[in-house]
Short mmCIF file of C-alpha atoms in Angstrom, two decimals:
data_model
loop_
_atom_site.label_atom_id
_atom_site.label_comp_id
_atom_site.label_asym_id
_atom_site.label_seq_id
_atom_site.Cartn_x
_atom_site.Cartn_y
_atom_site.Cartn_z
CA LEU A 1 3.17 14.89 -12.48
CA MET A 2 -0.69 13.89 -12.72
CA ILE A 3 -1.46 10.08 -13.65
CA VAL A 4 -4.94 9.63 -14.54
CA ASP A 5 -7.01 6.30 -16.33
CA LYS A 6 -8.38 7.08 -19.56
CA LYS A 7 -11.51 7.50 -17.99
CA TYR A 8 -13.04 10.52 -15.63
CA ILE A 9 -13.95 9.91 -12.41
CA SER A 10 -14.56 12.51 -9.89
CA SER A 11 -12.45 12.74 -6.25
CA LYS A 12 -14.40 13.11 -2.98
CA ILE A 13 -11.88 13.25 -1.26
CA ILE A 14 -8.12 14.38 -1.00
CA ILE A 15 -5.66 11.86 0.40
CA CYS A 16 -2.28 13.24 1.33
CA ALA A 17 0.30 10.81 2.14
CA TYR A 18 2.81 12.66 4.72
CA ASP A 19 6.04 12.46 6.31
CA ARG A 20 7.39 15.82 7.19
CA SER A 21 9.93 15.05 4.18
CA GLU A 22 10.52 17.85 1.14
CA TYR A 23 9.09 16.59 -1.16
CA SER A 24 5.39 15.74 1.36
CA ASN A 25 5.71 19.34 2.34
CA ARG A 26 5.16 20.40 -1.32
CA ALA A 27 2.29 17.69 -1.54
CA LEU A 28 1.03 19.69 1.34
CA LYS A 29 1.08 22.58 0.55
CA LEU A 30 -0.94 21.44 -2.89
CA SER A 31 -3.16 19.59 -1.47
CA ALA A 32 -4.01 22.80 0.84
CA TYR A 33 -5.01 24.21 -2.19
CA ILE A 34 -6.47 22.15 -4.27
CA ALA A 35 -9.02 21.43 -1.60
CA LYS A 36 -9.57 24.66 -0.53
CA THR A 37 -10.66 25.68 -4.77
CA LEU A 38 -12.57 22.65 -5.38
CA ASN A 39 -14.16 22.31 -2.06
CA LEU A 40 -12.92 18.85 -1.10
CA PRO A 41 -11.62 17.25 2.20
CA VAL A 42 -9.07 15.80 2.92
CA ASN A 43 -7.14 12.77 4.78
CA VAL A 44 -4.05 13.58 5.40
CA ILE A 45 -2.14 10.14 6.35
CA THR A 46 1.35 8.87 7.56
CA ILE A 47 2.37 5.68 8.29
CA ASP A 48 4.72 5.10 11.12
CA ASP A 49 5.55 2.23 13.31
CA ASP A 50 6.18 5.16 16.18
CA THR A 51 3.21 6.49 17.78
CA ASP A 52 5.05 9.41 19.21
CA ASN A 53 6.60 10.07 15.62
CA GLY A 54 3.51 9.89 13.74
CA LYS A 55 1.73 12.33 16.74
CA ILE A 56 4.44 14.67 15.66
CA THR A 57 4.26 14.73 12.15
CA LEU A 58 0.31 14.31 12.07
CA ASN A 59 0.67 17.85 14.43
CA GLU A 60 3.17 19.51 12.16
CA ALA A 61 0.63 19.15 8.84
CA LYS A 62 -2.32 20.14 11.23
CA ASN A 63 -0.20 23.34 11.71
CA TYR A 64 0.00 23.96 8.26
CA LEU A 65 -3.09 23.69 7.76
CA ASP A 66 -5.69 25.06 10.01
CA PRO A 67 -5.60 28.44 8.41
CA TYR A 68 -6.92 27.02 5.14
CA SER A 69 -10.07 26.57 6.93
CA ILE A 70 -10.99 23.29 5.26
CA ASN A 71 -12.15 20.09 6.27
CA VAL A 72 -9.11 17.68 7.38
CA SER A 73 -9.15 14.50 8.91
CA TYR A 74 -5.57 13.09 10.53
CA VAL A 75 -4.95 9.17 10.63
CA GLN A 76 -2.03 7.74 11.65
CA GLU A 77 -0.95 3.92 10.35
CA LYS A 78 1.39 1.56 10.84
CA GLY A 79 2.91 -0.70 8.17
CA ASP A 80 3.72 -1.18 5.17
CA VAL A 81 3.14 2.36 3.25
CA GLU A 82 2.60 1.20 -0.23
CA SER A 83 -0.17 -1.35 0.90
CA ILE A 84 -1.62 0.96 3.25
CA LEU A 85 -1.64 3.52 0.51
CA VAL A 86 -3.30 1.40 -2.69
CA GLN A 87 -6.07 0.04 0.17
CA LYS A 88 -7.14 3.81 0.66
CA THR A 89 -7.45 4.37 -3.26
CA HIS A 90 -9.29 1.69 -4.04
CA ASP A 91 -12.58 2.78 -2.51
CA PRO A 92 -15.32 2.61 -4.53
CA HIS A 93 -17.89 4.84 -2.98
CA GLU A 94 -15.06 7.85 -2.20
CA PRO A 95 -12.70 8.17 -5.48
CA SER A 96 -9.80 9.94 -4.50
CA LEU A 97 -7.26 12.39 -5.96
CA LEU A 98 -4.02 10.78 -4.05
CA ILE A 99 -0.87 13.12 -3.91
CA MET A 100 2.67 12.64 -2.47
CA GLY A 101 5.98 13.19 -2.52
CA CYS A 102 7.80 11.73 -5.86
CA TYR A 103 10.85 10.28 -3.77
CA GLY A 104 11.63 9.82 -0.12
CA HIS A 105 14.77 7.51 -0.71
CA SER A 106 18.35 7.31 -1.98
CA ARG A 107 18.52 6.37 -5.88
CA ILE A 108 20.59 3.28 -4.94
CA ARG A 109 17.51 1.92 -2.27
CA GLU A 110 15.32 2.61 -4.96
CA ALA A 111 17.22 0.93 -7.79
CA ILE A 112 17.71 -2.14 -5.53
CA LEU A 113 14.58 -2.31 -3.12
CA GLY A 114 12.13 -1.07 -5.84
CA SER A 115 10.49 2.38 -5.54
CA THR A 116 7.12 2.59 -3.43
CA THR A 117 6.15 5.81 -5.91
CA VAL A 118 6.62 3.17 -9.12
CA GLN A 119 4.69 0.85 -6.97
CA LEU A 120 2.01 2.80 -6.19
CA MET A 121 1.72 4.23 -9.96
CA ARG A 122 1.20 0.85 -10.77
CA LYS A 123 -1.26 -0.79 -8.24
CA ALA A 124 -3.22 2.33 -6.76
CA ASN A 125 -6.40 3.43 -8.24
CA LYS A 126 -5.73 7.06 -10.25
CA PRO A 127 -5.74 9.82 -10.18
CA ILE A 128 -2.54 10.77 -8.55
CA ILE A 129 -0.05 13.99 -8.27
CA LEU A 130 3.12 13.31 -7.47
CA THR A 131 5.71 16.54 -6.06
CA LYS A 132 9.33 16.55 -6.24
#
């Protein structure tokens, strides 16, 4: 699913939210394909308060992306996933395409607490591609 604004703005970078889940694995693959096709850099971001787990996550992404020969940077952040990803999409000097997995938690949890995906669709600058 791709979500866009009415006004087209060319993306200069792909931001891939990656957490090793099944859906984020699909987002990583799609990010690599689009980056290679459009010759765009990729910023893989994982948000994890556990530094060691974050390093493992980013290393897995690096192992997957290395054969693509694309420009990739890897960032680990700590804190609230929604806030960090929204902030990453709001750089006016570097319009981005956010690619992320659609749902990462149970439907019951999402119904009670709300979904990060839904909040990002509301608050982040567009375009966003959601993989499922």
